[in-house]
Coordinates of C-alpha atoms and ligand atoms in Angstrom, one line a residue:
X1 CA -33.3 29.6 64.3
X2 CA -32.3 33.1 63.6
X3 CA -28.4 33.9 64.9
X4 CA -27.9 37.1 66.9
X5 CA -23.8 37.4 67.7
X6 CA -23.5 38.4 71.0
X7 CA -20.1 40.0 71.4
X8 CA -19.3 39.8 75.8
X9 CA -21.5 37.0 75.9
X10 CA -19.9 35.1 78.6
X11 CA -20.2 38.3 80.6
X12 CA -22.4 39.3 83.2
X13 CA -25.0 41.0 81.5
X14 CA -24.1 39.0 78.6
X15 CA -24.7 35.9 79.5
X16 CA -28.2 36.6 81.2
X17 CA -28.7 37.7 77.5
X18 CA -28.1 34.7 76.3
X19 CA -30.4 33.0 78.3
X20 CA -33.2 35.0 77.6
X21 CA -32.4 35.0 73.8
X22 CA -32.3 31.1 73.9
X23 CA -35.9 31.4 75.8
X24 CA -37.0 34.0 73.2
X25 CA -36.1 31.4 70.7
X26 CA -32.7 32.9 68.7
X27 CA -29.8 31.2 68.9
X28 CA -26.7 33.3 70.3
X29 CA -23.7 32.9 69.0
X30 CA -21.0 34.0 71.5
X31 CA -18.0 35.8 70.5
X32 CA -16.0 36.8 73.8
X33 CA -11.9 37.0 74.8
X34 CA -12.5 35.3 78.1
X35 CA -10.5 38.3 79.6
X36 CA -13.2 38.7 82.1
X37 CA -16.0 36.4 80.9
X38 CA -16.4 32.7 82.0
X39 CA -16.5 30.3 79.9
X40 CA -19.0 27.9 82.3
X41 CA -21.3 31.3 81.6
X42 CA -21.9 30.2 78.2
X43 CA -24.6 27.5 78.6
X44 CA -26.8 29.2 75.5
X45 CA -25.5 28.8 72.2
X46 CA -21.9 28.3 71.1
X47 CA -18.9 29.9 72.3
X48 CA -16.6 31.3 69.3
X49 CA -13.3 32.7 71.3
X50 CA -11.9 35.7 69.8
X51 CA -10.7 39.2 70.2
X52 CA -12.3 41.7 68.5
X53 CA -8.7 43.2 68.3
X54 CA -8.1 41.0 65.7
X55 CA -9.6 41.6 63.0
X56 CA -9.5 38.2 60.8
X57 CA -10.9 36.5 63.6
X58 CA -14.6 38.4 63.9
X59 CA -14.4 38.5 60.3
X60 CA -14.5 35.0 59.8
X61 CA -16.7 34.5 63.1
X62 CA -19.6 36.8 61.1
X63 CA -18.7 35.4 57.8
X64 CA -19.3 31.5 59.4
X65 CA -22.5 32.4 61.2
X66 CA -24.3 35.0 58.9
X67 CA -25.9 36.7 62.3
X68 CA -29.3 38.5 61.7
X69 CA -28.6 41.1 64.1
X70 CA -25.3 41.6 66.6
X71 CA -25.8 42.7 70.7
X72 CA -22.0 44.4 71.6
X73 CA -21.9 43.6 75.3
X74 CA -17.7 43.7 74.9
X75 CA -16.0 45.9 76.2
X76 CA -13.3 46.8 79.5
X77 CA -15.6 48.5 82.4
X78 CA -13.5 50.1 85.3
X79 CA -14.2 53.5 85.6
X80 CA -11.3 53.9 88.0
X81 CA -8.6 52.1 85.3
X82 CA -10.0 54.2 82.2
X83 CA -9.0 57.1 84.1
X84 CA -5.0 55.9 84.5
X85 CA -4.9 53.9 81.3
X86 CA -7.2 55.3 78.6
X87 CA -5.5 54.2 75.9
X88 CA -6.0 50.8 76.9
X89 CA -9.9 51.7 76.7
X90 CA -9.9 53.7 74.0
X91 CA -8.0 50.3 72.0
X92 CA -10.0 47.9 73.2
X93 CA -13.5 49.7 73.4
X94 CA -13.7 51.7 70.4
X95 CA -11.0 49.9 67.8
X96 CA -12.9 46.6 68.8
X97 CA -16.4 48.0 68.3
X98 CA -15.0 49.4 64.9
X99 CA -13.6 46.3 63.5
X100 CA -17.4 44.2 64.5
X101 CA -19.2 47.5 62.7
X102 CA -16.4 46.5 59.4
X103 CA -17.3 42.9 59.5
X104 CA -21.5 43.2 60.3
X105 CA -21.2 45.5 57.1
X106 CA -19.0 42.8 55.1
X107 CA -21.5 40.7 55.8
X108 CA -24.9 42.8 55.1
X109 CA -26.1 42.3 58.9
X110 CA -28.0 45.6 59.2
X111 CA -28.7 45.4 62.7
X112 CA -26.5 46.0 66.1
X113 CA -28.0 46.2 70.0
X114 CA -25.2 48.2 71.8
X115 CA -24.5 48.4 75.4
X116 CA -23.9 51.8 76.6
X117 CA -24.0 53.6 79.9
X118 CA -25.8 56.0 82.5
X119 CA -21.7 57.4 82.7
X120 CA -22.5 59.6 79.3
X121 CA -24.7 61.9 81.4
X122 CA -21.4 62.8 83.6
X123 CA -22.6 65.1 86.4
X124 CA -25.8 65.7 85.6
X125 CA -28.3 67.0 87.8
X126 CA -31.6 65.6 86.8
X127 CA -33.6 63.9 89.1
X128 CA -34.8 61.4 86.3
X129 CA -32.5 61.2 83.4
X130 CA -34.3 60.9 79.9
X131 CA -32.3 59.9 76.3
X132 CA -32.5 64.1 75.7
X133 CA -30.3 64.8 78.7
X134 CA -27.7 66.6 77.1
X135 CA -24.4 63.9 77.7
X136 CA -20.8 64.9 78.8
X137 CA -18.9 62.2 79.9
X138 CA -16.7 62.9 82.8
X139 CA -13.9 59.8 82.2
X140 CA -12.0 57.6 79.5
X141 CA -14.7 55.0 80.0
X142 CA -17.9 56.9 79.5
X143 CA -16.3 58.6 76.6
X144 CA -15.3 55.2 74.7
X145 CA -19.0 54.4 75.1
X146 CA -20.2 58.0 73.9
X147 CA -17.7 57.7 71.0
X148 CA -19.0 54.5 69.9
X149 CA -22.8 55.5 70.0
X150 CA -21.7 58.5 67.5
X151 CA -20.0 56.1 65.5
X152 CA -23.0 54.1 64.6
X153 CA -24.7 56.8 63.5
X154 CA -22.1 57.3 61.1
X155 CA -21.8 53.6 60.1
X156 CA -25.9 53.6 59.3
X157 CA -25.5 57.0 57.2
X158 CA -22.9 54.4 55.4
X159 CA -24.0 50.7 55.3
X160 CA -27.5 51.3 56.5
X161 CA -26.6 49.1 59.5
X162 CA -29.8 50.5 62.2
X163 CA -28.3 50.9 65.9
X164 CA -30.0 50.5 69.1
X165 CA -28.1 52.0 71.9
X166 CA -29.0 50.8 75.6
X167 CA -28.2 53.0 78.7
X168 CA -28.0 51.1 81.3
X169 CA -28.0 52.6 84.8
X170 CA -27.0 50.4 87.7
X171 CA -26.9 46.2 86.5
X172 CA -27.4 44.1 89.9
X173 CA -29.1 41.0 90.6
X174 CA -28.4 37.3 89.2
X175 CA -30.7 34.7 87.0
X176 CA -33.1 33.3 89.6
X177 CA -32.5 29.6 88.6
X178 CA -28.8 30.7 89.6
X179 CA -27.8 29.1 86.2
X180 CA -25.2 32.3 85.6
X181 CA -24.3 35.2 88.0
X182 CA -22.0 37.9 88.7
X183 CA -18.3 37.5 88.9
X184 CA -15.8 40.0 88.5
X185 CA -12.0 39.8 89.3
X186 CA -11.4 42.6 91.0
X187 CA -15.4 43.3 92.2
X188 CA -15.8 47.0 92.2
X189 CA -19.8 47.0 93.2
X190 CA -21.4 47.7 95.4
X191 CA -23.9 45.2 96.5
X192 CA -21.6 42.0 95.7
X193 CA -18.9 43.5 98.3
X194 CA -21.4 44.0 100.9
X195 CA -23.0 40.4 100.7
X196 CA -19.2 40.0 101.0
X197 CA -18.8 42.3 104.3
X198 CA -21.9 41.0 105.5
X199 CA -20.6 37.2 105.7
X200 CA -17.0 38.1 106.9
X201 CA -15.3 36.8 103.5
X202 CA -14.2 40.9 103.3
X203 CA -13.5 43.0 106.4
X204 CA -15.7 45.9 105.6
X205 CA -17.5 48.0 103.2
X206 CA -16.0 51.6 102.6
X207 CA -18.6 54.0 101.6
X208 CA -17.4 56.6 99.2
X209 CA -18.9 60.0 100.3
X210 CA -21.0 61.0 103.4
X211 CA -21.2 64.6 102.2
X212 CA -23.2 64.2 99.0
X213 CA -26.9 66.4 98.8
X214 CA -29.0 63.6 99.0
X215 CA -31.4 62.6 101.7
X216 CA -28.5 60.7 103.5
X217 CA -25.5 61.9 102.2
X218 CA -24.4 59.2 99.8
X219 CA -24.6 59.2 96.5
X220 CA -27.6 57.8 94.8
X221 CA -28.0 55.2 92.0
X222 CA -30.9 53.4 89.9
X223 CA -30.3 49.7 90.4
X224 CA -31.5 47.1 87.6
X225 CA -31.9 43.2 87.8
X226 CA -29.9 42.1 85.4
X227 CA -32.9 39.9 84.0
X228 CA -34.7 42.9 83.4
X229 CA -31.6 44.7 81.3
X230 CA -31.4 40.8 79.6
X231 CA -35.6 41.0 78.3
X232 CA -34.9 44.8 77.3
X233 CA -32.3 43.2 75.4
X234 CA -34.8 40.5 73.3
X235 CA -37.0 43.6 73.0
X236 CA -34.8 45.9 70.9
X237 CA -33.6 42.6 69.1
X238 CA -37.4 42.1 67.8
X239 CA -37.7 45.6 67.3
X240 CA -34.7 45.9 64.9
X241 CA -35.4 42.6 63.0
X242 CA -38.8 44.1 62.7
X243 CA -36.9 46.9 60.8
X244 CA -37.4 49.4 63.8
X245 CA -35.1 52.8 63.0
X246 CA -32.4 53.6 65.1
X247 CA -32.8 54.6 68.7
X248 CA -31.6 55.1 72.4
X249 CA -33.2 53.5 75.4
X250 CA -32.4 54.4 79.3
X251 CA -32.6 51.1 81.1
X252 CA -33.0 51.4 84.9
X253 CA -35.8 50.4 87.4
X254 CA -36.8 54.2 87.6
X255 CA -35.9 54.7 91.2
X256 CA -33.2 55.6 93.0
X257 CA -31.9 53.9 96.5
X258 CA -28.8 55.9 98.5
X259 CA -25.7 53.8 99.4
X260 CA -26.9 53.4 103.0
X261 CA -30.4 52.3 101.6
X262 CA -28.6 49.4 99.2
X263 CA -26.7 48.6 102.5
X264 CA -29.5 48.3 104.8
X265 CA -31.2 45.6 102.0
X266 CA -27.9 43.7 102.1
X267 CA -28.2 43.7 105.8
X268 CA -32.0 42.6 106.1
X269 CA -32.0 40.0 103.0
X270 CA -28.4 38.2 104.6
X271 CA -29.8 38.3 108.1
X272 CA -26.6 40.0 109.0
X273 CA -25.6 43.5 109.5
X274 CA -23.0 45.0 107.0
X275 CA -19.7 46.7 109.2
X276 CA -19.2 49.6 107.0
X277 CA -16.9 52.8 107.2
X278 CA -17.3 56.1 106.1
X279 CA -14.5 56.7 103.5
X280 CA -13.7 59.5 101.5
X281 CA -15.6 60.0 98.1
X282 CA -14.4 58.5 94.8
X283 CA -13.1 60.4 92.0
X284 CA -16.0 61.0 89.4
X285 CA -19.3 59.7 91.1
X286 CA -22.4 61.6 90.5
X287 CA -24.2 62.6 93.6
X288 CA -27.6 61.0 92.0
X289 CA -28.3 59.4 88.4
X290 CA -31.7 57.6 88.2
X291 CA -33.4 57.1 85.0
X292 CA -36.7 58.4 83.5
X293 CA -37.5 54.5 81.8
X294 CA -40.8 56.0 79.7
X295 CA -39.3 55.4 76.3
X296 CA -38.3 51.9 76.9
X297 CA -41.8 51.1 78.4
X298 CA -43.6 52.8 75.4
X299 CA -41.6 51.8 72.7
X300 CA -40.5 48.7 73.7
X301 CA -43.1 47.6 75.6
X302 CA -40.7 46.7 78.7
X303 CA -41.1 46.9 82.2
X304 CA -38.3 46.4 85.0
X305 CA -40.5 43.8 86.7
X306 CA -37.9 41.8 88.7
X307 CA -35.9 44.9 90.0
X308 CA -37.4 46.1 93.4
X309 CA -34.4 46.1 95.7
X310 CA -35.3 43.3 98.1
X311 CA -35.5 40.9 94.7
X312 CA -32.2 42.2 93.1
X313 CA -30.0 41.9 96.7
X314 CA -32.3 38.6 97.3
X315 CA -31.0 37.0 93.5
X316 CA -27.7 38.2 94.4
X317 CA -27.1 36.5 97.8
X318 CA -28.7 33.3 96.6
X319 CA -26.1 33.3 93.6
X320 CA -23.4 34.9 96.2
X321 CA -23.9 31.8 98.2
X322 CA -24.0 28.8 95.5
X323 CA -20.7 30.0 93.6
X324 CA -18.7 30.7 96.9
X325 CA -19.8 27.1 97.9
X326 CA -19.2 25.8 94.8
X327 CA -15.5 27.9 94.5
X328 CA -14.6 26.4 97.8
X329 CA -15.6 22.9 96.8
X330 CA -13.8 23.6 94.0
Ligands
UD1_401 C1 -20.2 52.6 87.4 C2 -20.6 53.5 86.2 C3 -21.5 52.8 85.3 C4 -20.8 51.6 84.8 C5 -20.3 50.7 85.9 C6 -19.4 49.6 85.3 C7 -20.6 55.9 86.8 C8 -21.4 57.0 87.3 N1 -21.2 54.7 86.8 O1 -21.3 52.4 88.2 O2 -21.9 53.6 84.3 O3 -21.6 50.9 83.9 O4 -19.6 51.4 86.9 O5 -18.9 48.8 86.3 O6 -19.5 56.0 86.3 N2 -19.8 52.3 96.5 C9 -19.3 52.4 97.8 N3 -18.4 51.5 98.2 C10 -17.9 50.5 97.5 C11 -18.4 50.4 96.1 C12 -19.3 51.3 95.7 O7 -19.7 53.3 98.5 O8 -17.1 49.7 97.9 C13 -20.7 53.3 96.0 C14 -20.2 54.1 94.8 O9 -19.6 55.3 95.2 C15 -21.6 54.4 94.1 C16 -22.4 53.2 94.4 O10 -21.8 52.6 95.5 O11 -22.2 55.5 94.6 C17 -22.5 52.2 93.3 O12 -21.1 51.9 92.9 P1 -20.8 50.8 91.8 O13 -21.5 49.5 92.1 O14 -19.3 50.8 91.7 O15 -21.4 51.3 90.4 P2 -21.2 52.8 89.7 O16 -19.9 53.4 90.1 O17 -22.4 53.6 90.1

């Protein structure tokens, strides 16, 4: 079976990339800290723990396992903790993604999937965001990500190693066989805390901004299942071992729903109203980023076909509801 290293793979996004690799018919190879992946995610492929801080260890992870291709899922995401500590995003983001590029090029892999972000389009105001949307990154985070797409271009002009950077707007949803889900420590999103409001475990949801120009007055975002993002992910994998040339892919469902919108699905698919405030709005959100998806549907021949809003919050309460059970019988 052909290897694909997936660095982050006992992630969120990560591991749903696993699965759908292992259903594709590779064989992922896991390389992951455990800082904030499980390792009960990893249920496809080995798990080879490792920082990519240290060098020797990815090294000898790429030399053992000879991967075809790599997919970098790695890498710290809190927008809000990039702002007070970028160096400890800078260090971990872009030296780690350095030192894989060192040791794919040691060991003649030619081919890397990287995980990148809507954030590299900073304030912009286009109602549907394509890849030529000029990008200015508006925090430490989003610029880690932007400095590590530039960097691959510099390490194909070198080694020849072809990059495919994926965009992703908003991830959401869990595997519908509830095999793997989402679980962050702190959660920061927005429709996990308000399945959490909804059921009582969390007193309420804030909601950051009533005063943005949108229909409703909060901001605006292009939610994703998570399945979908995992099958774009097998896509671009083919493509590159099929010797595709570098390129960048916006992945989102190509629709936009408002704060209140998302909140009004938790609501209806939980059976129980969310208890919501209106807060203040948080430091650096966009009033509206939703993606233009054409290039992905053309070229990859992808389509976001599990993420209407009703499946993504429907995927997420069932997975909400058979890990808090499980945690409590725990
Ligand atoms: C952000 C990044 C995204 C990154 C992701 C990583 C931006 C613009 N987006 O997504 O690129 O990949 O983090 O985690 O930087 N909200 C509330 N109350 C809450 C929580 C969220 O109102 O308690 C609102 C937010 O203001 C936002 C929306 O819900 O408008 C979605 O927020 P969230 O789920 O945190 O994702 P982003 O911030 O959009």
């Amino acid at each position: 079976m052909t290897k694909i290293l997936v660095t982050g793979g006992a992630g969120y996004v990560g591991s749903h990339a696993c699965k759908a690799l292992a259903a594709a018919g590779y064989e992922p190879v896991v390389f992951d800290n455990l800082c904030a992946g499980h390792d009960w995610a990893v249920k496809w492929g080995v798990l080879e723990v490792g920082d990519l801080l240290d060098r020797e260890r990815i090294n000898e992870v790429v030399a053992a396992h000879k991967p075809a291709g790599a997919i970098h899922f790695a890498s710290l995401a809190y927008v809000g903790e990039s702002v007070t500590d970028p160096g400890k995003y800078w260090r971990n983001n872009v030296t780690g993604a350095i030192n894989l590029c060192d040791a794919l090029a040691a060991a003649e892999t030619d081919a890397i999937v990287f995980s990148s972000s809507c954030t590299v389009y900073g304030l912009t105001k286009a109602p549907f965001i394509n890849e030529a949307e000029p990008v200015a990154p508006i925090n430490p985070y989003g610029n880690t990500k932007r400095a590590i797409e530039i960097m691959l271009a510099d390490y194909e002009v070198a080694n020849g190693m072809r990059n495919t950077v994926l965009r992703y707007f908003n991830a959401a949803g869990c595997d519908a066989d509830c095999e793997i889900g989402e679980v962050h420590d702190p959660e920061t999103h927005l429709i996990p805390l308000a399945i959490a409001a909804a059921t009582g475990d969390r007193e309420c949801l804030k909601i950051f901004g009533t005063d943005y120009p949108t229909a409703d007055g909060t901001c605006v975002r292009d939610y994703v299942h998570v399945t979908d993002l995992a099958n774009a992910h097998v896509r671009a994998v083919g493509r590159m071992l099929d010797g595709g040339k570098s390129d960048i892919f916006n992945l989102g469902a190509g629709a936009g729903y408002s704060v209140r919108e998302v909140i009004d699905a938790v609501g209806r698919v939980v059976g129980i109203p969310v208890d919501v405030i209106d807060d203040a709005r948080r430091a650096g959100d966009p009033a509206r980023l939703v993606a233009n998806i054409s290039h992905a549907q053309q070229s990859l021949g992808w389509q976001p076909e599990h993420s209407s809003l009703d499946n993504i919050v429907s995927t997420a309460w069932n997975w909400y509801r058979a890990h808090t059970v499980a945690a409590q019988g725990a």
